[in-house]
């Protein structure tokens, strides 16, 4: 039986492992957007992506060891987070309550509105611009999107590249928007479209 991903009134998701991040603050607008990202640490050249370890969690909790990788001294200075991370094996981790603003989008705009962090939920998929995502990640993502839509009036589902096209490329060319739609149709009961 699938894990329940209902979002409670405080913005926490049932079924997600909580790893609280200090990199958040109060929202100034209500949630109506979901932004999909990709992330993997340590950074690797195209074609050599390996996924393991807890460095993403360490990045989002300001505990990344700057000596663990040549790219980490600069990354360890960042103060970033996302609401959710979906690992390659489908594990769902929540860092920030959806009622708060996570620091995931950076300088961004959508439909004439600036500062997308103010009105969006950020979902990171463990992956990169160079490899396909796992089928289980799409299934978890769709169930999470459905749960968010039950709690908030979600009007926009976009990639990071859509709200910051000059700076970002994620979720990248290997993110299959049609697969997400296929999961959506497969997981939704008939009559709820």
PDB file of C-alpha atoms in Angstrom:
ATOM      1  CA  UNK A   1       0.000   0.000   0.000  1.00  0.00           C
ATOM      2  CA  UNK A   2       1.427   3.436  -0.951  1.00  0.00           C
ATOM      3  CA  UNK A   3       2.626   5.761   1.797  1.00  0.00           C
ATOM      4  CA  UNK A   4       0.234   8.629   2.531  1.00  0.00           C
ATOM      5  CA  UNK A   5       1.615  12.046   1.653  1.00  0.00           C
ATOM      6  CA  UNK A   6      -1.153  14.225   3.078  1.00  0.00           C
ATOM      7  CA  UNK A   7      -0.044  17.752   4.012  1.00  0.00           C
ATOM      8  CA  UNK A   8      -1.229  18.849   7.451  1.00  0.00           C
ATOM      9  CA  UNK A   9      -2.399  22.331   8.484  1.00  0.00           C
ATOM     10  CA  UNK A  10       1.148  23.220   9.615  1.00  0.00           C
ATOM     11  CA  UNK A  11       2.560  22.343   6.172  1.00  0.00           C
ATOM     12  CA  UNK A  12       4.219  19.037   7.083  1.00  0.00           C
ATOM     13  CA  UNK A  13       3.833  15.957   4.941  1.00  0.00           C
ATOM     14  CA  UNK A  14       2.826  12.626   6.455  1.00  0.00           C
ATOM     15  CA  UNK A  15       5.136   9.911   5.157  1.00  0.00           C
ATOM     16  CA  UNK A  16       8.133  12.208   4.679  1.00  0.00           C
ATOM     17  CA  UNK A  17      11.212  11.979   6.874  1.00  0.00           C
ATOM     18  CA  UNK A  18      11.790  15.374   8.517  1.00  0.00           C
ATOM     19  CA  UNK A  19      15.235  16.941   8.473  1.00  0.00           C
ATOM     20  CA  UNK A  20      14.572  20.550   9.555  1.00  0.00           C
ATOM     21  CA  UNK A  21      16.535  23.259   7.770  1.00  0.00           C
ATOM     22  CA  UNK A  22      17.228  26.673   9.306  1.00  0.00           C
ATOM     23  CA  UNK A  23      17.216  28.155   5.795  1.00  0.00           C
ATOM     24  CA  UNK A  24      13.653  29.405   5.684  1.00  0.00           C
ATOM     25  CA  UNK A  25      11.496  32.293   6.789  1.00  0.00           C
ATOM     26  CA  UNK A  26       7.907  33.530   6.805  1.00  0.00           C
ATOM     27  CA  UNK A  27       5.881  33.621   3.623  1.00  0.00           C
ATOM     28  CA  UNK A  28       4.505  36.882   2.287  1.00  0.00           C
ATOM     29  CA  UNK A  29       2.079  35.222  -0.172  1.00  0.00           C
ATOM     30  CA  UNK A  30      -0.025  32.076  -0.315  1.00  0.00           C
ATOM     31  CA  UNK A  31       1.255  28.978  -2.128  1.00  0.00           C
ATOM     32  CA  UNK A  32       0.079  28.483  -5.703  1.00  0.00           C
ATOM     33  CA  UNK A  33       3.173  27.111  -7.451  1.00  0.00           C
ATOM     34  CA  UNK A  34       5.394  24.026  -7.366  1.00  0.00           C
ATOM     35  CA  UNK A  35       8.969  24.311  -8.640  1.00  0.00           C
ATOM     36  CA  UNK A  36      10.835  21.144  -9.607  1.00  0.00           C
ATOM     37  CA  UNK A  37      14.630  21.056  -9.320  1.00  0.00           C
ATOM     38  CA  UNK A  38      17.407  18.499  -9.585  1.00  0.00           C
ATOM     39  CA  UNK A  39      20.401  18.176  -7.299  1.00  0.00           C
ATOM     40  CA  UNK A  40      23.281  15.830  -6.688  1.00  0.00           C
ATOM     41  CA  UNK A  41      26.327  16.058  -4.479  1.00  0.00           C
ATOM     42  CA  UNK A  42      29.180  15.879  -4.866  1.00  0.00           C
ATOM     43  CA  UNK A  43      29.191  17.617  -8.266  1.00  0.00           C
ATOM     44  CA  UNK A  44      30.466  15.330 -11.008  1.00  0.00           C
ATOM     45  CA  UNK A  45      31.186  15.715 -14.714  1.00  0.00           C
ATOM     46  CA  UNK A  46      28.601  14.561 -17.270  1.00  0.00           C
ATOM     47  CA  UNK A  47      28.233  10.802 -17.536  1.00  0.00           C
ATOM     48  CA  UNK A  48      29.767   9.983 -14.134  1.00  0.00           C
ATOM     49  CA  UNK A  49      26.905  10.681 -11.743  1.00  0.00           C
ATOM     50  CA  UNK A  50      26.796   8.541  -8.639  1.00  0.00           C
ATOM     51  CA  UNK A  51      24.124   9.023  -6.036  1.00  0.00           C
ATOM     52  CA  UNK A  52      24.775   8.188  -2.405  1.00  0.00           C
ATOM     53  CA  UNK A  53      25.439   9.769   0.944  1.00  0.00           C
ATOM     54  CA  UNK A  54      23.847  12.595   2.868  1.00  0.00           C
ATOM     55  CA  UNK A  55      25.636  15.625   1.458  1.00  0.00           C
ATOM     56  CA  UNK A  56      22.387  17.119   0.123  1.00  0.00           C
ATOM     57  CA  UNK A  57      20.931  16.963   3.633  1.00  0.00           C
ATOM     58  CA  UNK A  58      24.128  18.513   4.978  1.00  0.00           C
ATOM     59  CA  UNK A  59      23.927  21.338   2.414  1.00  0.00           C
ATOM     60  CA  UNK A  60      20.341  22.160   3.378  1.00  0.00           C
ATOM     61  CA  UNK A  61      21.162  22.057   7.115  1.00  0.00           C
ATOM     62  CA  UNK A  62      24.377  24.119   6.906  1.00  0.00           C
ATOM     63  CA  UNK A  63      26.545  21.185   7.979  1.00  0.00           C
ATOM     64  CA  UNK A  64      28.357  20.364   4.723  1.00  0.00           C
ATOM     65  CA  UNK A  65      32.010  19.538   5.385  1.00  0.00           C
ATOM     66  CA  UNK A  66      34.018  22.017   3.278  1.00  0.00           C
ATOM     67  CA  UNK A  67      36.979  19.604   3.217  1.00  0.00           C
ATOM     68  CA  UNK A  68      35.038  16.639   1.827  1.00  0.00           C
ATOM     69  CA  UNK A  69      35.192  17.721  -1.839  1.00  0.00           C
ATOM     70  CA  UNK A  70      36.975  20.476  -3.824  1.00  0.00           C
ATOM     71  CA  UNK A  71      33.626  22.151  -4.623  1.00  0.00           C
ATOM     72  CA  UNK A  72      32.422  22.149  -1.019  1.00  0.00           C
ATOM     73  CA  UNK A  73      34.248  25.195   0.434  1.00  0.00           C
ATOM     74  CA  UNK A  74      32.111  27.473  -1.757  1.00  0.00           C
ATOM     75  CA  UNK A  75      28.934  25.391  -1.365  1.00  0.00           C
ATOM     76  CA  UNK A  76      29.298  25.293   2.426  1.00  0.00           C
ATOM     77  CA  UNK A  77      28.872  29.084   2.481  1.00  0.00           C
ATOM     78  CA  UNK A  78      25.464  28.927   0.798  1.00  0.00           C
ATOM     79  CA  UNK A  79      22.259  29.156   2.778  1.00  0.00           C
ATOM     80  CA  UNK A  80      19.797  27.198   0.673  1.00  0.00           C
ATOM     81  CA  UNK A  81      16.989  24.718   1.188  1.00  0.00           C
ATOM     82  CA  UNK A  82      13.992  23.158  -0.473  1.00  0.00           C
ATOM     83  CA  UNK A  83      10.765  21.946   0.986  1.00  0.00           C
ATOM     84  CA  UNK A  84      11.289  18.393  -0.262  1.00  0.00           C
ATOM     85  CA  UNK A  85      13.917  16.025  -1.656  1.00  0.00           C
ATOM     86  CA  UNK A  86      13.022  12.833  -3.488  1.00  0.00           C
ATOM     87  CA  UNK A  87      15.983  10.448  -3.390  1.00  0.00           C
ATOM     88  CA  UNK A  88      16.793   8.008  -6.211  1.00  0.00           C
ATOM     89  CA  UNK A  89      15.192   5.170  -4.238  1.00  0.00           C
ATOM     90  CA  UNK A  90      11.967   7.143  -3.729  1.00  0.00           C
ATOM     91  CA  UNK A  91      12.601   8.252  -0.151  1.00  0.00           C
ATOM     92  CA  UNK A  92      10.850  11.549   0.552  1.00  0.00           C
ATOM     93  CA  UNK A  93      12.565  14.015   2.885  1.00  0.00           C
ATOM     94  CA  UNK A  94      11.049  17.307   4.050  1.00  0.00           C
ATOM     95  CA  UNK A  95      13.320  20.154   5.155  1.00  0.00           C
ATOM     96  CA  UNK A  96      10.907  23.086   5.490  1.00  0.00           C
ATOM     97  CA  UNK A  97       7.204  23.292   6.282  1.00  0.00           C
ATOM     98  CA  UNK A  98       5.155  24.309   3.248  1.00  0.00           C
ATOM     99  CA  UNK A  99       3.733  27.069   5.458  1.00  0.00           C
ATOM    100  CA  UNK A 100       7.196  28.675   5.419  1.00  0.00           C
ATOM    101  CA  UNK A 101       9.345  29.957   2.589  1.00  0.00           C
ATOM    102  CA  UNK A 102      12.266  27.704   1.654  1.00  0.00           C
ATOM    103  CA  UNK A 103      15.236  29.265  -0.113  1.00  0.00           C
ATOM    104  CA  UNK A 104      15.262  27.255  -3.346  1.00  0.00           C
ATOM    105  CA  UNK A 105      14.444  29.487  -6.313  1.00  0.00           C
ATOM    106  CA  UNK A 106      16.828  32.420  -5.941  1.00  0.00           C
ATOM    107  CA  UNK A 107      16.331  35.340  -8.293  1.00  0.00           C
ATOM    108  CA  UNK A 108      13.254  34.281 -10.207  1.00  0.00           C
ATOM    109  CA  UNK A 109       9.982  35.359 -11.794  1.00  0.00           C
ATOM    110  CA  UNK A 110       6.856  33.790 -13.221  1.00  0.00           C
ATOM    111  CA  UNK A 111       3.892  35.399 -14.986  1.00  0.00           C
ATOM    112  CA  UNK A 112       5.042  38.860 -13.960  1.00  0.00           C
ATOM    113  CA  UNK A 113       5.644  37.968 -10.305  1.00  0.00           C
ATOM    114  CA  UNK A 114       9.142  38.209  -8.843  1.00  0.00           C
ATOM    115  CA  UNK A 115      10.621  36.222  -5.928  1.00  0.00           C
ATOM    116  CA  UNK A 116       9.043  32.830  -6.582  1.00  0.00           C
ATOM    117  CA  UNK A 117      10.135  31.570  -3.152  1.00  0.00           C
ATOM    118  CA  UNK A 118       7.337  33.708  -1.721  1.00  0.00           C
ATOM    119  CA  UNK A 119       4.546  31.642  -3.311  1.00  0.00           C
ATOM    120  CA  UNK A 120       6.088  28.287  -4.255  1.00  0.00           C
ATOM    121  CA  UNK A 121       6.968  24.885  -2.862  1.00  0.00           C
ATOM    122  CA  UNK A 122      10.374  23.633  -3.987  1.00  0.00           C
ATOM    123  CA  UNK A 123      10.838  19.929  -4.740  1.00  0.00           C
ATOM    124  CA  UNK A 124      14.340  18.621  -5.418  1.00  0.00           C
ATOM    125  CA  UNK A 125      14.816  15.350  -7.274  1.00  0.00           C
ATOM    126  CA  UNK A 126      18.124  13.625  -6.660  1.00  0.00           C
ATOM    127  CA  UNK A 127      19.496  13.618 -10.172  1.00  0.00           C
ATOM    128  CA  UNK A 128      21.238  15.773 -12.723  1.00  0.00           C
ATOM    129  CA  UNK A 129      21.007  17.262 -16.196  1.00  0.00           C
ATOM    130  CA  UNK A 130      22.916  14.203 -17.500  1.00  0.00           C
ATOM    131  CA  UNK A 131      20.956  11.099 -16.461  1.00  0.00           C
ATOM    132  CA  UNK A 132      17.355   9.936 -16.463  1.00  0.00           C
ATOM    133  CA  UNK A 133      15.375  10.014 -13.251  1.00  0.00           C
ATOM    134  CA  UNK A 134      14.062   6.823 -11.681  1.00  0.00           C
ATOM    135  CA  UNK A 135      10.474   5.713 -12.288  1.00  0.00           C
ATOM    136  CA  UNK A 136       9.883   5.550  -8.533  1.00  0.00           C
ATOM    137  CA  UNK A 137      10.819   9.240  -8.266  1.00  0.00           C
ATOM    138  CA  UNK A 138       8.026  10.135 -10.694  1.00  0.00           C
ATOM    139  CA  UNK A 139       5.544   8.093  -8.661  1.00  0.00           C
ATOM    140  CA  UNK A 140       6.517   9.793  -5.397  1.00  0.00           C
ATOM    141  CA  UNK A 141       6.554  13.184  -7.095  1.00  0.00           C
ATOM    142  CA  UNK A 142       3.062  12.714  -8.447  1.00  0.00           C
ATOM    143  CA  UNK A 143       1.651  11.610  -5.102  1.00  0.00           C
ATOM    144  CA  UNK A 144       3.317  14.610  -3.473  1.00  0.00           C
ATOM    145  CA  UNK A 145       1.950  16.990  -6.133  1.00  0.00           C
ATOM    146  CA  UNK A 146      -1.514  15.541  -5.568  1.00  0.00           C
ATOM    147  CA  UNK A 147      -1.170  16.035  -1.796  1.00  0.00           C
ATOM    148  CA  UNK A 148      -0.039  19.630  -2.294  1.00  0.00           C
ATOM    149  CA  UNK A 149      -2.987  20.281  -4.605  1.00  0.00           C
ATOM    150  CA  UNK A 150      -5.361  19.037  -1.920  1.00  0.00           C
ATOM    151  CA  UNK A 151      -3.922  21.542   0.590  1.00  0.00           C
ATOM    152  CA  UNK A 152      -3.118  24.557  -1.634  1.00  0.00           C
ATOM    153  CA  UNK A 153      -4.621  26.128  -4.787  1.00  0.00           C
ATOM    154  CA  UNK A 154      -1.728  25.057  -7.026  1.00  0.00           C
ATOM    155  CA  UNK A 155      -2.019  26.805 -10.396  1.00  0.00           C
ATOM    156  CA  UNK A 156       1.526  26.345 -11.730  1.00  0.00           C
ATOM    157  CA  UNK A 157       3.842  23.323 -11.940  1.00  0.00           C
ATOM    158  CA  UNK A 158       7.175  24.466 -13.387  1.00  0.00           C
ATOM    159  CA  UNK A 159      10.851  23.660 -13.536  1.00  0.00           C
ATOM    160  CA  UNK A 160      13.567  25.846 -12.069  1.00  0.00           C
ATOM    161  CA  UNK A 161      14.656  26.659 -15.636  1.00  0.00           C
ATOM    162  CA  UNK A 162      11.214  28.166 -16.283  1.00  0.00           C
ATOM    163  CA  UNK A 163      11.473  30.735 -13.475  1.00  0.00           C
ATOM    164  CA  UNK A 164      15.220  31.471 -13.778  1.00  0.00           C
ATOM    165  CA  UNK A 165      16.079  30.673 -17.423  1.00  0.00           C
ATOM    166  CA  UNK A 166      19.245  32.760 -17.543  1.00  0.00           C
ATOM    167  CA  UNK A 167      20.709  30.988 -14.496  1.00  0.00           C
ATOM    168  CA  UNK A 168      19.290  27.482 -14.223  1.00  0.00           C
ATOM    169  CA  UNK A 169      18.749  24.392 -16.387  1.00  0.00           C
ATOM    170  CA  UNK A 170      17.078  22.045 -13.902  1.00  0.00           C
ATOM    171  CA  UNK A 171      15.269  19.755 -13.701  1.00  0.00           C
ATOM    172  CA  UNK A 172      17.054  19.330 -17.026  1.00  0.00           C
ATOM    173  CA  UNK A 173      16.591  17.578 -20.348  1.00  0.00           C
ATOM    174  CA  UNK A 174      16.210  14.143 -18.761  1.00  0.00           C
ATOM    175  CA  UNK A 175      13.230  15.154 -16.677  1.00  0.00           C
ATOM    176  CA  UNK A 176      10.254  13.601 -18.444  1.00  0.00           C
ATOM    177  CA  UNK A 177       7.235  15.870 -18.073  1.00  0.00           C
ATOM    178  CA  UNK A 178       5.171  13.285 -19.989  1.00  0.00           C
ATOM    179  CA  UNK A 179       6.170  10.599 -17.459  1.00  0.00           C
ATOM    180  CA  UNK A 180       4.956  12.871 -14.682  1.00  0.00           C
ATOM    181  CA  UNK A 181       1.648  13.251 -16.532  1.00  0.00           C
ATOM    182  CA  UNK A 182       1.473   9.470 -17.068  1.00  0.00           C
ATOM    183  CA  UNK A 183       2.002   8.898 -13.336  1.00  0.00           C
ATOM    184  CA  UNK A 184      -0.688  11.486 -12.659  1.00  0.00           C
ATOM    185  CA  UNK A 185      -3.215   9.620 -14.798  1.00  0.00           C
ATOM    186  CA  UNK A 186      -2.248   6.213 -13.384  1.00  0.00           C
ATOM    187  CA  UNK A 187      -2.430   7.269  -9.731  1.00  0.00           C
ATOM    188  CA  UNK A 188      -5.603   9.365  -9.792  1.00  0.00           C
ATOM    189  CA  UNK A 189      -8.906   7.596  -9.255  1.00  0.00           C
ATOM    190  CA  UNK A 190     -11.359   7.854 -12.152  1.00  0.00           C
ATOM    191  CA  UNK A 191     -13.655  10.863 -11.906  1.00  0.00           C
ATOM    192  CA  UNK A 192     -11.146  13.121 -10.023  1.00  0.00           C
ATOM    193  CA  UNK A 193      -9.658  14.935 -13.012  1.00  0.00           C
TER     194      UNK A 193
END
